[in-house]
């Protein structure tokens, strides 16, 4: 079946066509496009909701037509629309869901609402098989840091989460303290490549606590004091920034990796998926590879382009939900706040 995926929950307008085989659960991406609004929001230092909605509104309709054309398909070939209905920015979600509903009505195609985080957590299935259930997913994005015990499609138990800032948020806020542009994660990663991670002693928050929760606001505060300690952002040399970036990246990655492996061992599910924007981080991926091997945990990583927001993961999550024969109703609305646990 051919599924049109639509994603507009934050600052990326994305559309994808996925061709999935319901009996085998396998499929391929026929076409996908993403229009990032990062440049528009960068000058404000973060996402401006009203601006995001307006940009989605302009980008989405031509992008759908363009993706259909790229796959040499027309609306009559589309069997299903899967659209992100939450969580995210209300105005941004409304653009995607209203468009999906209208296009579905006009073209007689059913519409399935998809949870954005479910898209992220199933994303490794786009580049290979999903691990056997149960498995653990570490979901690390700009707004979330969650450890999820995945027992089956739609059966998600959150077993750890951040008590304050998300990991991506910590990257973004620390980058701002170094005078680096938004989004900070890729910027810090780039600076860190040539830095000495041991020069600045930064904390590993909650690492030694006997639970699966995270806390990143203390790390951000430590970065602030470390920057002040060497005379403030203006007097920092490139080497200072590179060393500080390497220290920040190391601290965040070490906590994420160690707690995720601990989660796998705790619930006896030695299979780990890492998803969300921060999962694109190379240091995180290599540290994970190393430590997971030592502990006998198999790691499943989405392709880096499917770690950040995209529509292929939304089409795929929709496809998996249809396969699991979860009852579908027409009575749904965009939900800016929506916990993963509520899907069960
Ligand atoms: O999942 P995502 O694209 O958007 C949502 O938040 O839903 O994640 C964006 C976050 C941002 O905080 C960004 O700084 C971070 O992912 N990020 C990275 C990298 N690429 C994106 N963080 C660290 N290293 C990266 N390479
Ligand atoms: Zn996301």
mmCIF file of N, CA and C in Angstrom, residues 123-211:
data_model
loop_
_atom_site.group_PDB
_atom_site.id
_atom_site.type_symbol
_atom_site.label_atom_id
_atom_site.label_comp_id
_atom_site.label_asym_id
_atom_site.label_seq_id
_atom_site.Cartn_x
_atom_site.Cartn_y
_atom_site.Cartn_z
ATOM 1 N N UNK A 123 11.717 4.764 13.642
ATOM 2 C CA UNK A 123 12.486 5.159 12.444
ATOM 3 C C UNK A 123 13.561 4.164 11.979
ATOM 4 N N UNK A 124 14.210 3.386 12.877
ATOM 5 C CA UNK A 124 15.209 2.429 12.362
ATOM 6 C C UNK A 124 14.594 1.424 11.390
ATOM 7 N N UNK A 125 13.281 1.203 11.476
ATOM 8 C CA UNK A 125 12.612 0.274 10.565
ATOM 9 C C UNK A 125 12.653 0.740 9.113
ATOM 10 N N UNK A 126 12.979 2.019 8.889
ATOM 11 C CA UNK A 126 13.070 2.538 7.522
ATOM 12 C C UNK A 126 14.324 2.033 6.818
ATOM 13 N N UNK A 127 15.366 1.710 7.584
ATOM 14 C CA UNK A 127 16.610 1.288 6.930
ATOM 15 C C UNK A 127 16.947 -0.178 7.183
ATOM 16 N N UNK A 128 16.046 -0.922 7.771
ATOM 17 C CA UNK A 128 16.279 -2.346 8.019
ATOM 18 C C UNK A 128 15.133 -2.864 8.844
ATOM 19 N N UNK A 129 15.307 -4.017 9.430
ATOM 20 C CA UNK A 129 14.228 -4.553 10.259
ATOM 21 C C UNK A 129 14.228 -3.869 11.616
ATOM 22 N N UNK A 130 13.031 -3.750 12.199
ATOM 23 C CA UNK A 130 12.957 -3.277 13.581
ATOM 24 C C UNK A 130 13.485 -4.407 14.462
ATOM 25 N N UNK A 131 14.065 -4.066 15.624
ATOM 26 C CA UNK A 131 14.496 -5.146 16.513
ATOM 27 C C UNK A 131 13.296 -5.955 17.012
ATOM 28 N N UNK A 132 13.559 -7.150 17.502
ATOM 29 C CA UNK A 132 12.481 -7.955 18.085
ATOM 30 C C UNK A 132 11.963 -7.251 19.343
ATOM 31 N N UNK A 133 10.660 -7.335 19.579
ATOM 32 C CA UNK A 133 10.094 -6.770 20.820
ATOM 33 C C UNK A 133 10.432 -7.715 21.973
ATOM 34 N N UNK A 134 10.612 -7.227 23.190
ATOM 35 C CA UNK A 134 10.657 -5.812 23.542
ATOM 36 C C UNK A 134 12.047 -5.241 23.311
ATOM 37 N N UNK A 135 12.096 -3.926 23.120
ATOM 38 C CA UNK A 135 13.388 -3.245 23.064
ATOM 39 C C UNK A 135 13.286 -1.899 23.772
ATOM 40 N N UNK A 136 14.445 -1.268 23.939
ATOM 41 C CA UNK A 136 14.476 0.056 24.588
ATOM 42 C C UNK A 136 14.798 1.091 23.522
ATOM 43 N N UNK A 137 14.082 2.206 23.549
ATOM 44 C CA UNK A 137 14.445 3.320 22.669
ATOM 45 C C UNK A 137 14.829 4.525 23.507
ATOM 46 N N UNK A 138 15.960 5.100 23.177
ATOM 47 C CA UNK A 138 16.330 6.397 23.746
ATOM 48 C C UNK A 138 15.899 7.434 22.729
ATOM 49 N N UNK A 139 14.944 8.270 23.130
ATOM 50 C CA UNK A 139 14.425 9.309 22.236
ATOM 51 C C UNK A 139 14.991 10.641 22.660
ATOM 52 N N UNK A 140 15.877 11.178 21.863
ATOM 53 C CA UNK A 140 16.557 12.419 22.258
ATOM 54 C C UNK A 140 16.384 13.493 21.192
ATOM 55 N N UNK A 141 15.509 14.457 21.475
ATOM 56 C CA UNK A 141 15.263 15.515 20.501
ATOM 57 C C UNK A 141 15.409 16.862 21.188
ATOM 58 N N UNK A 142 14.951 17.924 20.484
ATOM 59 C CA UNK A 142 15.051 19.256 21.068
ATOM 60 C C UNK A 142 14.117 19.424 22.259
ATOM 61 N N UNK A 143 13.021 18.677 22.262
ATOM 62 C CA UNK A 143 12.034 18.855 23.335
ATOM 63 C C UNK A 143 11.907 17.669 24.266
ATOM 64 N N UNK A 144 12.505 16.526 23.907
ATOM 65 C CA UNK A 144 12.303 15.318 24.706
ATOM 66 C C UNK A 144 13.587 14.557 24.972
ATOM 67 N N UNK A 145 13.661 13.952 26.142
ATOM 68 C CA UNK A 145 14.701 12.957 26.436
ATOM 69 C C UNK A 145 13.976 11.851 27.181
ATOM 70 N N UNK A 146 13.709 10.774 26.475
ATOM 71 C CA UNK A 146 12.904 9.702 27.052
ATOM 72 C C UNK A 146 13.574 8.352 26.858
ATOM 73 N N UNK A 147 13.441 7.493 27.859
ATOM 74 C CA UNK A 147 13.786 6.082 27.684
ATOM 75 C C UNK A 147 12.465 5.330 27.640
ATOM 76 N N UNK A 148 12.217 4.662 26.525
ATOM 77 C CA UNK A 148 10.916 4.020 26.327
ATOM 78 C C UNK A 148 11.100 2.509 26.217
ATOM 79 N N UNK A 149 10.298 1.780 26.984
ATOM 80 C CA UNK A 149 10.273 0.319 26.891
ATOM 81 C C UNK A 149 9.211 -0.017 25.839
ATOM 82 N N UNK A 150 9.668 -0.452 24.663
ATOM 83 C CA UNK A 150 8.752 -0.717 23.545
ATOM 84 C C UNK A 150 8.380 -2.196 23.583
ATOM 85 N N UNK A 151 7.111 -2.473 23.918
ATOM 86 C CA UNK A 151 6.694 -3.877 24.075
ATOM 87 C C UNK A 151 6.017 -4.403 22.813
ATOM 88 N N UNK A 152 5.602 -3.485 21.950
ATOM 89 C CA UNK A 152 4.944 -3.840 20.695
ATOM 90 C C UNK A 152 4.537 -2.532 20.038
ATOM 91 N N UNK A 153 3.990 -2.603 18.818
ATOM 92 C CA UNK A 153 3.536 -1.364 18.166
ATOM 93 C C UNK A 153 2.417 -0.769 19.030
ATOM 94 N N UNK A 154 2.569 0.485 19.393
ATOM 95 C CA UNK A 154 1.556 1.164 20.207
ATOM 96 C C UNK A 154 1.644 0.868 21.692
ATOM 97 N N UNK A 155 2.599 0.024 22.083
ATOM 98 C CA UNK A 155 2.713 -0.307 23.514
ATOM 99 C C UNK A 155 4.019 0.233 24.060
ATOM 100 N N UNK A 156 3.937 1.451 24.548
ATOM 101 C CA UNK A 156 5.148 2.160 24.950
ATOM 102 C C UNK A 156 5.065 2.560 26.416
ATOM 103 N N UNK A 157 6.093 2.144 27.192
ATOM 104 C CA UNK A 157 6.133 2.559 28.590
ATOM 105 C C UNK A 157 7.362 3.446 28.787
ATOM 106 N N UNK A 158 7.112 4.671 29.239
ATOM 107 C CA UNK A 158 8.232 5.581 29.497
ATOM 108 C C UNK A 158 8.850 5.185 30.836
ATOM 109 N N UNK A 159 10.126 4.741 30.816
ATOM 110 C CA UNK A 159 10.757 4.276 32.061
ATOM 111 C C UNK A 159 11.838 5.240 32.556
ATOM 112 N N UNK A 160 12.082 6.305 31.786
ATOM 113 C CA UNK A 160 13.027 7.315 32.237
ATOM 114 C C UNK A 160 12.818 8.572 31.422
ATOM 115 N N UNK A 161 13.045 9.727 32.045
ATOM 116 C CA UNK A 161 12.905 10.964 31.284
ATOM 117 C C UNK A 161 13.669 12.093 31.951
ATOM 118 N N UNK A 162 13.776 13.204 31.251
ATOM 119 C CA UNK A 162 14.504 14.320 31.848
ATOM 120 C C UNK A 162 13.607 15.045 32.850
ATOM 121 N N UNK A 163 14.243 15.503 33.914
ATOM 122 C CA UNK A 163 13.488 16.231 34.936
ATOM 123 C C UNK A 163 13.446 17.721 34.613
ATOM 124 N N UNK A 164 14.276 18.132 33.646
ATOM 125 C CA UNK A 164 14.278 19.559 33.282
ATOM 126 C C UNK A 164 14.521 19.723 31.782
ATOM 127 N N UNK A 165 15.720 20.184 31.376
ATOM 128 C CA UNK A 165 15.988 20.407 29.945
ATOM 129 C C UNK A 165 16.134 19.081 29.194
ATOM 130 N N UNK A 166 15.753 19.076 27.924
ATOM 131 C CA UNK A 166 16.002 17.920 27.060
ATOM 132 C C UNK A 166 17.463 17.963 26.614
ATOM 133 N N UNK A 167 17.981 16.816 26.164
ATOM 134 C CA UNK A 167 19.388 16.754 25.738
ATOM 135 C C UNK A 167 19.654 17.725 24.583
ATOM 136 N N UNK A 168 18.735 17.768 23.607
ATOM 137 C CA UNK A 168 18.901 18.671 22.462
ATOM 138 C C UNK A 168 18.867 20.128 22.914
ATOM 139 N N UNK A 169 17.986 20.390 23.882
ATOM 140 C CA UNK A 169 17.864 21.743 24.437
ATOM 141 C C UNK A 169 19.177 22.139 25.113
ATOM 142 N N UNK A 170 19.804 21.180 25.792
ATOM 143 C CA UNK A 170 21.085 21.444 26.457
ATOM 144 C C UNK A 170 22.160 21.762 25.415
ATOM 145 N N UNK A 171 22.167 21.008 24.316
ATOM 146 C CA UNK A 171 23.087 21.326 23.206
ATOM 147 C C UNK A 171 22.811 22.748 22.708
ATOM 148 N N UNK A 172 21.522 23.053 22.478
ATOM 149 C CA UNK A 172 21.154 24.355 21.903
ATOM 150 C C UNK A 172 21.511 25.514 22.838
ATOM 151 N N UNK A 173 21.196 25.340 24.151
ATOM 152 C CA UNK A 173 21.446 26.431 25.098
ATOM 153 C C UNK A 173 22.944 26.604 25.360
ATOM 154 N N UNK A 174 23.673 25.482 25.416
ATOM 155 C CA UNK A 174 25.123 25.582 25.624
ATOM 156 C C UNK A 174 25.783 26.248 24.424
ATOM 157 N N UNK A 175 25.274 25.907 23.219
ATOM 158 C CA UNK A 175 25.833 26.511 22.009
ATOM 159 C C UNK A 175 25.657 28.024 22.053
ATOM 160 N N UNK A 176 24.495 28.440 22.530
ATOM 161 C CA UNK A 176 24.236 29.879 22.607
ATOM 162 C C UNK A 176 25.234 30.558 23.563
ATOM 163 N N UNK A 177 25.571 29.855 24.666
ATOM 164 C CA UNK A 177 26.555 30.405 25.611
ATOM 165 C C UNK A 177 27.933 30.552 24.958
ATOM 166 N N UNK A 178 28.185 29.735 23.930
ATOM 167 C CA UNK A 178 29.472 29.835 23.218
ATOM 168 C C UNK A 178 29.378 30.769 22.020
ATOM 169 N N UNK A 179 28.194 31.354 21.818
ATOM 170 C CA UNK A 179 28.021 32.268 20.685
ATOM 171 C C UNK A 179 27.825 31.537 19.367
ATOM 172 N N UNK A 180 27.403 30.263 19.422
ATOM 173 C CA UNK A 180 27.183 29.493 18.194
ATOM 174 C C UNK A 180 25.711 29.585 17.789
ATOM 175 N N UNK A 181 25.418 29.515 16.494
ATOM 176 C CA UNK A 181 24.021 29.678 16.055
ATOM 177 C C UNK A 181 23.111 28.488 16.379
ATOM 178 N N UNK A 182 21.815 28.710 16.227
ATOM 179 C CA UNK A 182 20.792 27.671 16.414
ATOM 180 C C UNK A 182 20.636 26.885 15.100
ATOM 181 N N UNK A 183 20.403 25.580 15.086
ATOM 182 C CA UNK A 183 20.359 24.694 16.254
ATOM 183 C C UNK A 183 21.771 24.308 16.695
ATOM 184 N N UNK A 184 21.956 24.268 18.003
ATOM 185 C CA UNK A 184 23.301 24.151 18.555
ATOM 186 C C UNK A 184 23.940 22.779 18.460
ATOM 187 N N UNK A 185 23.122 21.713 18.387
ATOM 188 C CA UNK A 185 23.682 20.360 18.393
ATOM 189 C C UNK A 185 24.720 20.134 17.299
ATOM 190 N N UNK A 186 24.344 20.347 16.028
ATOM 191 C CA UNK A 186 25.316 20.129 14.965
ATOM 192 C C UNK A 186 26.517 21.080 15.071
ATOM 193 N N UNK A 187 26.294 22.301 15.557
ATOM 194 C CA UNK A 187 27.387 23.279 15.705
ATOM 195 C C UNK A 187 28.388 22.801 16.743
ATOM 196 N N UNK A 188 27.868 22.348 17.897
ATOM 197 C CA UNK A 188 28.752 21.852 18.967
ATOM 198 C C UNK A 188 29.519 20.637 18.446
ATOM 199 N N UNK A 189 28.801 19.753 17.729
ATOM 200 C CA UNK A 189 29.450 18.534 17.220
ATOM 201 C C UNK A 189 30.610 18.897 16.291
ATOM 202 N N UNK A 190 30.403 19.908 15.452
ATOM 203 C CA UNK A 190 31.432 20.317 14.501
ATOM 204 C C UNK A 190 32.654 20.898 15.240
ATOM 205 N N UNK A 191 32.385 21.790 16.211
ATOM 206 C CA UNK A 191 33.479 22.394 16.999
ATOM 207 C C UNK A 191 34.217 21.319 17.798
ATOM 208 N N UNK A 192 33.460 20.339 18.305
ATOM 209 C CA UNK A 192 34.027 19.334 19.215
ATOM 210 C C UNK A 192 35.045 18.435 18.518
ATOM 211 N N UNK A 193 34.918 18.321 17.202
ATOM 212 C CA UNK A 193 35.810 17.418 16.446
ATOM 213 C C UNK A 193 37.282 17.716 16.695
ATOM 214 N N UNK A 194 37.600 19.011 16.907
ATOM 215 C CA UNK A 194 39.010 19.382 17.099
ATOM 216 C C UNK A 194 39.296 19.787 18.544
ATOM 217 N N UNK A 195 38.381 19.471 19.458
ATOM 218 C CA UNK A 195 38.558 19.933 20.834
ATOM 219 C C UNK A 195 39.081 18.866 21.779
ATOM 220 N N UNK A 196 39.573 19.339 22.944
ATOM 221 C CA UNK A 196 40.047 18.441 23.992
ATOM 222 C C UNK A 196 38.943 18.345 25.050
ATOM 223 N N UNK A 197 38.261 17.202 25.085
ATOM 224 C CA UNK A 197 37.090 17.038 25.959
ATOM 225 C C UNK A 197 37.461 17.044 27.444
ATOM 226 N N UNK A 198 38.753 16.849 27.728
ATOM 227 C CA UNK A 198 39.143 16.720 29.154
ATOM 228 C C UNK A 198 39.518 18.069 29.782
ATOM 229 N N UNK A 199 39.665 19.114 28.942
ATOM 230 C CA UNK A 199 40.184 20.376 29.498
ATOM 231 C C UNK A 199 39.219 20.997 30.517
ATOM 232 N N UNK A 200 37.957 21.094 30.181
ATOM 233 C CA UNK A 200 36.998 21.667 31.132
ATOM 234 C C UNK A 200 36.279 20.523 31.848
ATOM 235 N N UNK A 201 36.292 20.565 33.165
ATOM 236 C CA UNK A 201 35.653 19.493 33.942
ATOM 237 C C UNK A 201 34.161 19.805 34.063
ATOM 238 N N UNK A 202 33.348 19.106 33.302
ATOM 239 C CA UNK A 202 31.901 19.353 33.349
ATOM 240 C C UNK A 202 31.201 18.160 34.001
ATOM 241 N N UNK A 203 30.087 18.410 34.718
ATOM 242 C CA UNK A 203 29.421 17.322 35.449
ATOM 243 C C UNK A 203 28.691 16.334 34.529
ATOM 244 N N UNK A 204 28.490 15.139 35.015
ATOM 245 C CA UNK A 204 27.670 14.108 34.347
ATOM 246 C C UNK A 204 26.408 13.956 35.193
ATOM 247 N N UNK A 205 25.406 14.833 35.005
ATOM 248 C CA UNK A 205 24.282 14.863 35.933
ATOM 249 C C UNK A 205 23.527 13.533 36.007
ATOM 250 N N UNK A 206 23.188 13.129 37.221
ATOM 251 C CA UNK A 206 22.347 11.951 37.515
ATOM 252 C C UNK A 206 22.994 10.623 37.128
ATOM 253 N N UNK A 207 24.237 10.639 36.678
ATOM 254 C CA UNK A 207 24.824 9.385 36.173
ATOM 255 C C UNK A 207 24.907 8.337 37.275
ATOM 256 N N UNK A 208 25.199 8.779 38.487
ATOM 257 C CA UNK A 208 25.372 7.790 39.552
ATOM 258 C C UNK A 208 24.117 7.572 40.395
ATOM 259 N N UNK A 209 23.007 8.155 39.976
ATOM 260 C CA UNK A 209 21.746 7.902 40.692
ATOM 261 C C UNK A 209 21.166 6.576 40.223
ATOM 262 N N UNK A 210 20.533 5.878 41.136
ATOM 263 C CA UNK A 210 19.981 4.569 40.808
ATOM 264 C C UNK A 210 18.580 4.699 40.184
ATOM 265 N N UNK A 211 18.471 5.477 39.114
ATOM 266 C CA UNK A 211 17.196 5.545 38.394
ATOM 267 C C UNK A 211 17.510 5.844 36.936
#
